Coordinates of C-alpha atoms and ligand atoms in Angstrom, one line a residue:
X1051 CA -43.2 9.2 22.4
X1052 CA -40.6 8.5 25.4
X1053 CA -38.5 11.9 24.7
X1054 CA -41.7 14.0 24.2
X1055 CA -43.0 12.3 27.5
X1056 CA -40.0 13.1 29.2
X1057 CA -39.6 16.5 28.3
X1058 CA -43.1 17.4 29.2
X1059 CA -42.1 15.6 32.7
X1060 CA -39.3 17.9 32.8
X1061 CA -41.7 20.7 32.4
X1062 CA -43.9 19.6 35.2
X1063 CA -41.1 19.1 37.3
X1064 CA -39.9 22.8 37.3
X1065 CA -43.2 24.1 37.7
X1066 CA -44.3 21.9 40.7
X1067 CA -40.8 22.1 42.7
X1068 CA -39.1 25.2 41.2
X1069 CA -36.0 23.4 41.5
X1070 CA -33.6 22.2 38.2
X1071 CA -35.3 18.9 36.9
X1072 CA -33.5 15.4 35.7
X1073 CA -32.0 15.6 31.9
X1074 CA -34.5 14.5 29.4
X1075 CA -32.5 11.6 28.4
X1076 CA -32.1 10.5 32.1
X1077 CA -35.9 11.3 32.2
X1078 CA -36.5 8.9 29.4
X1079 CA -34.5 6.2 30.4
X1080 CA -36.5 6.2 33.6
X1081 CA -39.7 5.5 31.8
X1082 CA -41.1 2.1 32.0
X1083 CA -43.7 -0.1 30.4
X1084 CA -46.2 -1.1 33.3
X1085 CA -47.2 -4.5 33.4
X1086 CA -50.7 -4.2 32.7
X1087 CA -51.9 -1.7 29.4
X1088 CA -54.9 -1.0 31.7
X1089 CA -52.4 1.3 34.0
X1090 CA -51.5 3.4 31.0
X1091 CA -48.6 3.0 28.3
X1092 CA -45.9 4.1 30.4
X1093 CA -45.1 4.6 34.0
X1094 CA -42.6 7.2 35.6
X1095 CA -41.1 5.7 39.2
X1096 CA -40.6 8.4 41.1
X1097 CA -38.8 7.0 43.9
X1098 CA -35.2 8.4 42.9
X1099 CA -36.6 11.9 43.3
X1100 CA -37.2 11.2 47.0
X1101 CA -33.9 12.1 48.2
X1102 CA -33.1 15.2 46.3
X1103 CA -36.7 16.9 46.9
X1104 CA -37.3 15.3 50.7
X1105 CA -40.4 14.3 49.6
X1106 CA -42.4 10.6 49.6
X1107 CA -42.6 9.5 46.3
X1108 CA -46.1 9.6 46.1
X1109 CA -46.4 13.0 47.0
X1110 CA -43.6 14.0 44.4
X1111 CA -46.2 11.6 41.9
X1112 CA -49.2 13.6 43.2
X1113 CA -47.4 17.2 42.8
X1114 CA -46.2 16.1 39.0
X1115 CA -49.3 15.1 38.1
X1116 CA -51.3 18.7 39.6
X1117 CA -48.3 20.3 37.6
X1118 CA -49.3 18.2 34.6
X1119 CA -48.9 20.6 31.5
X1120 CA -49.4 18.6 28.5
X1121 CA -52.9 17.2 28.4
X1122 CA -53.0 16.8 25.0
X1123 CA -50.0 14.4 24.7
X1124 CA -51.1 12.3 27.8
X1125 CA -53.4 11.8 30.9
X1126 CA -51.4 10.9 33.9
X1127 CA -52.9 9.1 37.0
X1128 CA -51.1 8.8 40.0
X1129 CA -50.6 4.9 41.3
X1130 CA -48.7 4.7 44.6
X1131 CA -44.6 6.1 43.8
X1132 CA -45.5 6.0 40.1
X1133 CA -46.9 8.5 38.0
X1134 CA -48.7 6.5 34.7
X1135 CA -48.9 8.0 31.7
X1136 CA -51.9 7.1 28.7
X1137 CA -50.9 8.6 25.8
X1138 CA -53.5 10.8 24.0
X1139 CA -54.8 8.2 20.8
X1140 CA -54.9 11.4 18.2
X1141 CA -51.7 13.1 18.9
X1142 CA -49.9 9.8 19.6
X1143 CA -51.1 8.5 16.1
X1144 CA -49.8 11.8 14.4
X1145 CA -46.5 12.0 16.0
X1146 CA -45.6 8.7 15.4
X1147 CA -46.7 8.4 11.7
X1148 CA -45.2 11.7 11.1
X1149 CA -42.2 10.8 12.6
X1150 CA -41.7 7.5 10.7
X1151 CA -42.9 9.2 7.7
X1152 CA -40.4 11.9 7.5
X1153 CA -37.6 9.6 8.9
X1154 CA -37.7 7.4 6.0
X1155 CA -34.9 4.7 5.8
X1156 CA -33.5 6.3 8.8
X1157 CA -36.2 5.5 11.1
X1158 CA -34.6 4.2 14.4
X1159 CA -31.2 5.3 12.9
X1160 CA -28.7 7.3 15.2
X1161 CA -25.6 8.8 15.4
X1162 CA -24.3 7.6 18.3
X1163 CA -21.9 6.0 16.7
X1164 CA -20.1 8.3 14.8
X1165 CA -16.8 8.2 14.5
X1166 CA -16.2 5.1 16.3
X1167 CA -15.3 1.9 15.0
X1168 CA -16.6 -2.1 16.2
X1169 CA -15.0 -5.2 15.0
X1170 CA -17.1 -8.0 14.9
X1171 CA -15.4 -11.5 14.5
X1172 CA -18.1 -13.9 13.7
X1173 CA -18.9 -17.0 11.2
X1174 CA -14.8 -17.7 11.9
X1175 CA -14.6 -20.9 9.9
X1176 CA -12.0 -23.7 9.7
X1177 CA -10.2 -24.5 6.5
X1178 CA -10.7 -27.7 5.0
X1179 CA -14.1 -28.4 7.2
X1180 CA -17.7 -27.8 5.8
X1181 CA -19.7 -25.4 7.5
X1182 CA -22.3 -26.8 9.5
X1183 CA -25.8 -26.0 10.9
X1184 CA -23.7 -24.5 14.2
X1185 CA -22.5 -22.2 12.1
X1186 CA -25.8 -20.3 11.1
X1187 CA -25.5 -19.1 14.8
X1188 CA -22.1 -17.1 14.6
X1189 CA -22.8 -16.1 11.0
X1190 CA -26.1 -14.3 11.4
X1191 CA -25.7 -13.0 14.9
X1192 CA -22.6 -11.5 13.9
X1193 CA -24.0 -10.3 10.3
X1194 CA -27.2 -8.7 12.3
X1195 CA -25.1 -7.2 14.8
X1196 CA -22.9 -5.6 12.1
X1197 CA -26.3 -4.0 10.3
X1198 CA -27.5 -3.5 13.8
X1199 CA -24.3 -1.1 14.7
X1200 CA -24.1 0.4 11.2
X1201 CA -28.0 1.4 11.6
X1202 CA -26.3 3.4 14.7
X1203 CA -23.7 5.1 13.0
X1204 CA -20.9 2.9 13.9
X1205 CA -18.2 1.9 11.4
X1206 CA -17.9 -2.0 11.8
X1207 CA -15.2 -4.0 10.5
X1208 CA -16.5 -7.9 9.5
X1209 CA -13.8 -10.3 10.2
X1210 CA -13.8 -14.2 9.3
X1211 CA -11.1 -15.1 11.6
X1212 CA -10.1 -18.6 9.3
X1213 CA -8.9 -21.4 11.3
X1214 CA -6.0 -21.7 9.1
X1215 CA -3.2 -22.9 10.9
X1216 CA -2.1 -26.0 12.7
X1217 CA -0.8 -29.5 12.3
X1218 CA -3.7 -30.9 10.9
X1219 CA -2.7 -29.0 7.3
X1220 CA 0.5 -31.3 7.5
X1221 CA -1.4 -34.4 7.9
X1222 CA -3.9 -33.2 5.2
X1223 CA -0.9 -32.8 2.8
X1224 CA 0.3 -36.0 3.9
X1225 CA -2.8 -37.5 3.0
X1226 CA -3.3 -35.8 -0.3
X1227 CA -0.1 -36.9 -1.4
X1228 CA -0.7 -40.5 -1.1
X1229 CA -3.8 -41.0 -1.6
X1230 CA -5.2 -37.8 -3.5
X1231 CA -5.1 -36.7 -6.9
X1232 CA -5.6 -32.9 -8.5
X1233 CA -8.8 -33.5 -10.2
X1234 CA -10.3 -35.6 -7.4
X1235 CA -9.9 -32.7 -4.9
X1236 CA -10.6 -30.0 -7.7
X1237 CA -14.0 -31.6 -8.3
X1238 CA -14.9 -33.0 -4.8
X1239 CA -14.0 -29.5 -2.9
X1240 CA -14.0 -29.6 0.8
X1241 CA -15.6 -33.2 1.1
X1242 CA -13.0 -34.8 -0.8
X1243 CA -10.3 -33.0 1.8
X1244 CA -12.6 -34.1 4.7
X1245 CA -12.2 -37.7 3.3
X1246 CA -8.9 -37.5 2.7
X1247 CA -8.6 -36.4 6.4
X1248 CA -10.9 -39.3 7.5
X1249 CA -8.5 -41.8 5.7
X1250 CA -5.3 -40.2 7.1
X1251 CA -6.7 -40.9 10.8
X1252 CA -7.7 -44.2 10.0
X1253 CA -4.5 -45.7 8.6
X1254 CA -2.7 -43.8 11.2
X1255 CA -4.1 -45.7 13.7
X1256 CA -2.6 -48.5 11.8
X1257 CA 0.6 -46.8 11.2
X1258 CA 1.7 -44.4 13.6
X1259 CA 4.4 -43.3 11.4
X1260 CA 2.3 -41.6 9.4
X1261 CA 2.0 -39.0 12.2
X1262 CA 5.3 -38.0 11.9
X1263 CA 5.4 -37.5 8.1
X1264 CA 1.9 -35.4 9.0
X1265 CA 4.4 -33.4 11.5
X1266 CA 7.0 -32.9 8.7
X1267 CA 4.9 -31.5 6.3
X1268 CA 3.7 -29.2 8.9
X1269 CA 7.4 -28.2 9.9
X1270 CA 7.5 -27.5 5.8
X1271 CA 4.4 -25.1 6.0
X1272 CA 6.1 -23.6 8.6
X1273 CA 9.1 -23.2 7.0
X1274 CA 7.7 -21.6 4.0
X1275 CA 8.4 -24.7 1.7
X1276 CA 7.1 -24.0 -1.8
X1277 CA 5.3 -27.2 -2.2
X1278 CA 4.0 -27.4 1.1
X1279 CA 2.6 -23.6 0.8
X1280 CA 1.5 -24.2 -2.2
X1281 CA -0.8 -27.4 -1.6
X1282 CA -1.6 -25.3 1.8
X1283 CA -3.0 -22.4 -0.3
X1284 CA -4.9 -24.5 -2.8
X1285 CA -7.0 -25.9 0.2
X1286 CA -7.6 -22.2 1.3
X1287 CA -8.8 -21.6 -2.1
X1288 CA -10.9 -24.4 -2.4
X1289 CA -12.9 -24.3 1.3
X1290 CA -13.4 -20.2 0.3
X1291 CA -14.8 -21.2 -2.8
X1292 CA -17.2 -23.8 -1.3
X1293 CA -18.0 -21.3 1.5
X1294 CA -18.8 -18.7 -0.9
X1295 CA -22.3 -20.0 -2.0
X1296 CA -23.8 -20.6 0.9
X1297 CA -22.2 -17.0 2.3
X1298 CA -23.9 -15.7 -0.8
X1299 CA -27.2 -17.2 -0.2
X1300 CA -27.1 -15.7 3.3
X1301 CA -26.1 -12.3 1.8
X1302 CA -23.4 -12.2 4.2
X1303 CA -20.0 -10.4 3.4
X1304 CA -16.9 -9.5 5.6
X1305 CA -14.2 -6.8 5.2
X1306 CA -11.6 -9.2 5.7
X1307 CA -10.1 -12.8 5.7
X1308 CA -7.4 -12.6 7.9
X1309 CA -7.7 -16.1 9.7
X1310 CA -4.8 -17.3 12.4
X1311 CA -1.8 -17.6 9.7
X1312 CA -1.8 -14.2 9.3
X1313 CA -0.7 -13.7 12.5
X1314 CA 2.5 -16.3 12.0
X1315 CA 5.1 -13.5 11.9
X1316 CA 3.3 -11.4 14.4
X1317 CA 3.5 -13.3 17.6
X1318 CA 6.9 -13.4 18.3
X1319 CA 7.2 -9.8 19.4
X1320 CA 3.7 -10.6 21.4
X1321 CA 5.6 -13.7 23.4
X1322 CA 8.5 -10.8 24.0
X1323 CA 6.5 -8.1 25.4
X1324 CA 4.9 -11.0 28.0
X1325 CA 8.1 -12.3 28.8
X1326 CA 9.5 -8.8 29.2
X1327 CA 6.4 -7.8 31.4
X1328 CA 7.0 -11.0 33.6
X1329 CA 4.2 -12.9 32.4
X1330 CA 5.7 -15.6 31.4
X1331 CA 6.3 -18.8 33.3
X1332 CA 7.8 -22.4 32.4
X1333 CA 5.9 -25.1 33.8
X1334 CA 7.0 -28.8 32.3
X1335 CA 8.7 -26.8 29.3
X1336 CA 6.0 -25.1 28.2
X1337 CA 5.5 -21.1 28.7
X1338 CA 2.3 -20.3 30.2
X1339 CA 0.9 -17.0 32.0
X1340 CA -0.4 -18.1 35.2
X1341 CA -4.2 -17.3 36.0
X1342 CA -4.2 -18.8 39.4
X1343 CA -5.5 -15.6 41.1
X1344 CA -8.1 -15.5 39.1
X1345 CA -9.2 -19.1 39.9
X1346 CA -9.0 -20.0 36.1
X1347 CA -6.3 -22.5 34.4
X1348 CA -3.2 -21.0 33.1
X1349 CA -3.0 -19.4 29.4
X1350 CA -1.0 -21.6 27.3
X1351 CA 1.2 -19.8 25.3
X1352 CA 4.1 -22.3 23.9
X1353 CA 4.3 -25.6 23.9
X1354 CA 7.5 -27.0 25.2
X1355 CA 8.2 -27.4 21.3
X1356 CA 8.0 -24.0 21.1
X1357 CA 4.9 -24.1 18.9
X1358 CA 2.5 -21.5 19.4
X1359 CA -1.1 -22.0 19.8
X1360 CA -4.5 -20.8 19.4
X1361 CA -4.5 -18.3 22.2
X1362 CA -1.1 -16.9 21.4
X1363 CA -2.3 -16.5 17.9
X1364 CA -5.5 -14.6 19.4
X1365 CA -3.3 -12.4 21.5
X1366 CA -1.7 -11.5 18.4
X1367 CA -4.7 -10.5 16.5
X1368 CA -6.4 -8.3 19.3
X1369 CA -3.1 -6.4 19.5
X1370 CA -3.1 -6.3 15.9
X1371 CA -7.0 -4.8 15.5
X1372 CA -6.4 -2.6 18.3
X1373 CA -3.6 -1.0 16.4
X1374 CA -5.2 -1.3 13.3
X1375 CA -8.7 0.2 14.3
X1376 CA -8.7 1.8 17.3
X1377 CA -11.8 0.2 18.0
X1378 CA -14.4 1.4 20.5
X1379 CA -15.4 -2.5 20.8
X1380 CA -14.5 -5.8 19.2
X1381 CA -16.8 -8.6 19.6
X1382 CA -15.9 -12.4 19.3
X1383 CA -19.4 -14.2 17.9
X1384 CA -18.4 -17.7 19.4
X1385 CA -20.1 -20.7 20.8
X1386 CA -20.1 -20.7 24.9
X1387 CA -17.7 -23.9 24.8
X1388 CA -14.9 -21.3 24.3
X1389 CA -15.8 -19.2 27.4
X1390 CA -12.6 -20.3 29.2
X1391 CA -10.5 -19.5 26.0
X1392 CA -12.1 -16.0 25.8
X1393 CA -11.7 -15.4 29.5
X1394 CA -7.9 -15.9 29.5
X1395 CA -7.5 -14.1 26.2
X1396 CA -8.9 -10.8 28.1
X1397 CA -7.3 -11.5 31.3
X1398 CA -3.8 -12.0 29.8
X1399 CA -4.2 -8.5 27.4
X1400 CA -5.5 -6.6 30.9
X1401 CA -2.3 -8.3 32.6
X1402 CA -0.6 -6.5 29.7
X1403 CA -1.8 -3.4 30.4
X1404 CA -3.6 -2.5 27.8
X1405 CA -6.7 -0.2 28.5
X1406 CA -8.8 -1.6 25.3
X1407 CA -9.0 -5.1 27.0
X1408 CA -12.1 -4.0 28.5
X1409 CA -13.4 -3.2 25.2
X1410 CA -13.3 -6.7 24.1
X1411 CA -16.4 -9.0 24.6
X1412 CA -17.5 -12.9 23.8
X1413 CA -20.8 -12.6 22.1
X1414 CA -21.7 -16.2 23.2
X1415 CA -24.2 -18.3 22.1
X1416 CA -25.7 -21.7 23.1
X1417 CA -24.6 -25.1 21.7
X1418 CA -26.2 -26.5 18.8
X1419 CA -27.3 -30.4 18.5
X1420 CA -29.3 -32.3 16.4
X1421 CA -32.4 -34.1 17.0
X1422 CA -31.6 -34.2 20.7
X1423 CA -28.1 -35.4 20.7
X1424 CA -24.8 -33.3 20.6
X1425 CA -23.5 -32.8 16.6
X1426 CA -20.3 -35.0 15.7
X1427 CA -19.0 -35.5 12.2
X1428 CA -17.2 -38.4 13.5
X1429 CA -20.5 -40.2 14.4
X1430 CA -22.4 -39.3 11.3
X1431 CA -24.2 -36.9 13.3
X1432 CA -24.1 -34.0 11.3
X1433 CA -25.9 -31.5 9.3
X1434 CA -24.3 -29.3 6.8
X1435 CA -25.0 -25.5 6.3
X1436 CA -25.8 -25.9 2.9
X1437 CA -27.9 -29.0 3.1
X1438 CA -30.4 -27.0 5.4
X1439 CA -30.7 -24.0 3.3
X1440 CA -31.3 -26.0 -0.4
X1441 CA -34.4 -28.2 1.7
X1442 CA -35.8 -24.7 2.8
X1443 CA -35.5 -23.2 -0.8
X1444 CA -37.0 -26.2 -2.3
X1445 CA -39.7 -26.3 0.3
X1446 CA -40.6 -22.6 -0.5
X1447 CA -40.6 -23.3 -4.1
X1448 CA -43.1 -26.4 -3.7
X1449 CA -45.7 -24.1 -1.5
X1450 CA -45.3 -21.3 -4.4
X1451 CA -45.9 -23.2 -6.8
X1452 CA -49.0 -24.9 -5.1
X1453 CA -50.0 -21.5 -3.5
X1454 CA -49.6 -18.8 -6.2
X1455 CA -48.5 -20.6 -9.6
X1456 CA -48.5 -17.1 -11.4
X1457 CA -46.2 -15.5 -8.9
X1458 CA -43.2 -13.8 -11.2
X1459 CA -39.6 -14.5 -10.5
X1460 CA -40.5 -17.7 -8.3
X1461 CA -37.0 -18.7 -7.6
X1462 CA -35.9 -15.5 -6.3
X1463 CA -38.5 -15.6 -3.9
X1464 CA -38.4 -19.1 -2.9
X1465 CA -34.5 -18.1 -2.2
X1466 CA -35.8 -15.1 0.2
X1467 CA -38.2 -17.3 1.7
X1468 CA -36.3 -20.4 2.2
X1469 CA -33.2 -18.5 3.6
X1470 CA -35.8 -16.0 5.6
X1471 CA -37.3 -18.9 7.8
X1472 CA -33.6 -20.6 8.6
X1473 CA -32.5 -17.3 9.6
X1474 CA -35.1 -16.1 11.7
X1475 CA -34.9 -19.4 13.4
X1476 CA -31.2 -19.1 14.5
X1477 CA -32.2 -15.5 15.5
X1478 CA -35.8 -15.9 16.9
X1479 CA -34.4 -16.7 20.7
X1480 CA -32.1 -15.7 23.2
X1481 CA -28.4 -16.1 21.8
X1482 CA -27.7 -17.9 25.2
X1483 CA -29.8 -20.7 25.0
X1484 CA -29.2 -24.1 24.0
X1485 CA -30.7 -25.4 20.6
X1486 CA -31.6 -28.4 19.2
X1487 CA -32.0 -28.5 15.4
X1488 CA -34.9 -30.2 14.1
X1489 CA -35.4 -30.6 10.6
X1490 CA -39.2 -30.8 10.9
X1491 CA -38.9 -27.0 13.1
X1492 CA -36.4 -25.5 10.5
X1493 CA -39.0 -26.1 7.5
X1494 CA -41.9 -25.2 9.1
X1495 CA -43.2 -22.1 7.7
X1496 CA -46.4 -21.3 10.1
X1497 CA -46.7 -19.7 13.3
X1498 CA -43.9 -17.4 14.5
X1499 CA -41.8 -17.9 11.6
X1500 CA -39.5 -15.5 9.3
X1501 CA -42.0 -16.2 6.3
X1502 CA -45.3 -15.0 8.5
X1503 CA -43.5 -11.8 8.9
X1504 CA -42.5 -11.6 5.1
X1505 CA -46.1 -12.4 4.3
X1506 CA -47.3 -9.7 6.6
X1507 CA -44.4 -7.2 4.9
X1508 CA -46.1 -8.2 1.2
X1509 CA -49.6 -8.0 2.3
X1510 CA -48.6 -4.1 3.4
X1511 CA -47.4 -3.8 -0.3
X1512 CA -50.2 -5.2 -1.8
X1513 CA -52.5 -2.9 0.2
X1514 CA -50.4 -0.3 -1.0
X1515 CA -50.6 -1.3 -5.1
X1516 CA -54.3 -1.6 -4.4
X1517 CA -54.6 1.7 -2.9
X1518 CA -52.6 3.2 -5.8
X1519 CA -54.6 1.3 -8.3
X1520 CA -57.6 2.7 -7.0
X1521 CA -56.2 6.2 -7.6
X1522 CA -55.7 7.0 -3.9
X1523 CA -53.2 9.8 -3.2
X1524 CA -51.6 9.5 0.4
X1525 CA -49.1 12.2 -0.3
X1526 CA -47.5 14.2 2.7
X1527 CA -49.9 17.4 2.0
X1528 CA -53.2 15.3 1.8
X1529 CA -55.4 15.4 4.7
X1530 CA -55.6 12.4 6.9
X1531 CA -58.2 11.4 10.0
X1532 CA -55.5 9.9 12.9
X1533 CA -59.4 9.4 14.6
X1534 CA -59.7 7.1 12.3
X1535 CA -56.9 5.0 13.9
X1536 CA -58.3 5.6 17.3
X1537 CA -59.2 1.9 17.6
X1538 CA -57.5 -0.5 20.0
X1539 CA -56.1 -2.6 16.9
X1540 CA -54.5 0.5 15.3
X1541 CA -53.5 1.7 18.3
X1542 CA -51.4 -1.6 19.1
X1543 CA -49.6 -1.4 16.3
X1544 CA -48.7 1.8 16.4
X1545 CA -47.4 1.2 20.4
X1546 CA -45.2 -1.2 18.7
X1547 CA -44.4 0.9 16.0
X1548 CA -43.3 3.6 18.2
X1549 CA -41.0 1.2 20.5
X1550 CA -39.0 -0.2 17.1
X1551 CA -36.6 2.6 17.9
X1552 CA -35.8 0.8 21.5
X1553 CA -35.8 -2.5 20.0
X1554 CA -33.0 -1.8 17.4
X1555 CA -30.9 0.0 19.9
X1556 CA -31.5 -2.6 22.8
X1557 CA -30.5 -5.4 20.3
X1558 CA -27.4 -3.6 19.4
X1559 CA -26.4 -2.9 22.9
X1560 CA -27.4 -6.3 24.5
X1561 CA -25.9 -8.0 20.9
X1562 CA -29.4 -9.8 21.2
X1563 CA -30.7 -9.7 17.6
X1564 CA -33.6 -12.0 19.1
X1565 CA -35.2 -8.6 20.6
X1566 CA -35.4 -7.1 17.3
X1567 CA -36.9 -10.7 15.9
X1568 CA -39.3 -10.8 18.6
X1569 CA -40.4 -7.0 18.1
X1570 CA -40.9 -7.1 14.3
X1571 CA -42.9 -10.4 14.7
X1572 CA -45.4 -8.3 17.3
X1573 CA -45.7 -5.8 14.7
X1574 CA -46.8 -8.4 12.2
X1575 CA -49.3 -10.0 15.0
X1576 CA -50.6 -6.4 15.4
X1577 CA -50.9 -5.7 11.7
X1578 CA -52.6 -8.6 11.0
X1579 CA -55.2 -8.2 13.6
X1580 CA -56.0 -4.5 12.6
X1581 CA -55.8 -5.9 8.9
X1582 CA -58.9 -8.6 9.4
X1583 CA -61.1 -6.1 11.6
X1584 CA -60.8 -2.9 9.8
X1585 CA -61.3 -2.6 6.2
X1586 CA -58.8 0.1 4.9
X1587 CA -59.9 0.8 1.8
X1588 CA -63.3 1.8 2.1
X1589 CA -65.3 4.9 3.5
X1590 CA -64.0 8.2 3.6
X1591 CA -61.0 9.2 1.6
X1592 CA -59.3 10.7 4.6
X1593 CA -59.9 7.3 6.6
X1594 CA -58.4 5.4 4.1
X1595 CA -55.7 7.4 4.0
X1596 CA -55.0 7.2 7.5
X1597 CA -55.2 2.9 7.2
X1598 CA -53.0 3.4 3.9
X1599 CA -50.1 5.4 5.8
X1600 CA -50.4 3.0 8.8
X1601 CA -49.6 0.3 6.5
X1602 CA -47.3 2.1 4.6
X1603 CA -45.2 2.5 7.9
X1604 CA -45.8 -1.0 8.9
X1605 CA -44.2 -1.8 5.4
X1606 CA -41.4 0.3 5.9
X1607 CA -40.6 -0.8 9.4
X1608 CA -40.7 -4.5 8.8
X1609 CA -38.7 -4.6 5.6
X1610 CA -35.9 -2.3 7.9
X1611 CA -36.2 -4.6 10.5
X1612 CA -36.0 -7.6 8.4
X1613 CA -32.7 -6.1 6.6
X1614 CA -31.0 -5.6 10.5
X1615 CA -31.8 -9.4 10.8
X1616 CA -30.4 -10.4 7.5
X1617 CA -33.7 -11.4 6.2
X1618 CA -34.9 -10.2 2.6
X1619 CA -38.7 -9.1 2.5
X1620 CA -40.0 -9.7 -1.2
X1621 CA -43.2 -7.5 -2.1
X1622 CA -45.2 -10.7 -3.2
X1623 CA -45.2 -14.3 -2.1
Ligands
LIG1749 N1 -12.2 -21.1 14.2 C1 -12.8 -20.9 15.4 C2 -13.7 -22.2 15.6 O1 -14.1 -22.8 14.4 C3 -13.4 -19.9 16.1 C4 -12.8 -18.7 15.9 C5 -13.2 -17.7 16.8 N2 -12.3 -16.0 16.7 C6 -11.2 -16.1 17.3 N3 -10.6 -15.1 17.4 N4 -11.1 -17.2 18.0 O2 -13.6 -22.8 16.8

């Protein structure tokens, strides 16, 4: 709609001022949505033309209105320096629904990303730890961004940057050798490893010699000792096996699991390069990059014993990704407590002279607390992600048994609805906001929730199957009456549908899936209002077809929108 209006504005501009008009995409970007719907559907601020045309914005708006050649598309009215447009309902209805029908699955898709690659580092779990509720955000924001950018034509590489390096793995081997058993750990999985680790810390407080033993084992890992490597790799396999189920439930996949240990042999050249570029300085035996000119603490590259750090591995990883993928953007979806780490990382790469350093972005999100206090494994205030998913699925299943006992495939639907509720909760508000996890809220399926949007989608499916069952044919060649959608409720739905491509593009470019979450919720609300006010399958066939075509468009947009958020859309609930 915006591009149509913009093209019409360009025409009016040429005839009003006998001058070269601004480019259509630029005009398109200038079009705003007025704060008050009574002012119209779109507004063009004319202030920016004033300098070129040497006229006041108001007289420019008047001249454009006088030269307006597209009364079929929209009426326009001058308001100060603005030209306000009220779309013509009939034309708008036909254009919008035709566009959605002919685009099919590629509505709101684009080829802007053709030939471009985006790397997304998300979820990035640590070995021998269980996923907790905080991981939901990085996992689902990253997953949604992956789908959004793919929809815009980019090639996306999803990377799980495993936390699989560090002295804790030496301690874990030491604990396992002392108190663990193969069967016990095989059976108990990651929680058994966590228990061993906790025990190590308790006992080490009484017997400090244990710390040395842990260090010894880590040295062995570093040297590639076969027993140490065998155990370390086994811990890794166990962890990946445990999280595999969680990822499967969430429908999340990765192209790579290249974790920190992948970069062990790739760090030396990076350290050499830093030294050769004169960036490395010694400070109390450690090697650092001084960042005081930027007003931030130095980046630690090597400890005094020569050990590498998280930042060293991230430097090697960024350089590796740039060389391997030639990315246009590399995103790191990590909570904001690592803000400083990423500022240091990006700045060091800039100082190294890498032009692509500007294409790195930290997509940070808020901290997650639990019933009002920070998560803490040590204090037992922790919520594990798989427990939350299981509880939501159980609740969904109970609701289905109560309300739709005859539904086929209840388990699959319960899974889609339970998971949908949890994922929606993570993507429903702006990512930078801190969130307090509460069970009652997570398990609430009423109001603005994932199940509400899913339910609306299922409602559309049901309207469509009733229409087919009644023998209605609404295929492209059949006449339908746009006038019957001239009512306010249908127009509200259409306006939201026509703005959906913008919501998709904004959500991607601002790394903010919540923009899309909000938009699909609004579409669902508007459709339900329409549904309650108007009988779709009543009256003239042409009118019925119009309502069904609108319903089909809503169904397709909701299904695709939910998909882009990582939420399934069952046809029946
Ligand atoms: N494993 C890290 C953590 O749990 C997150 C890693 C994020 N990605 C990265 N390239 N630093 O804190």
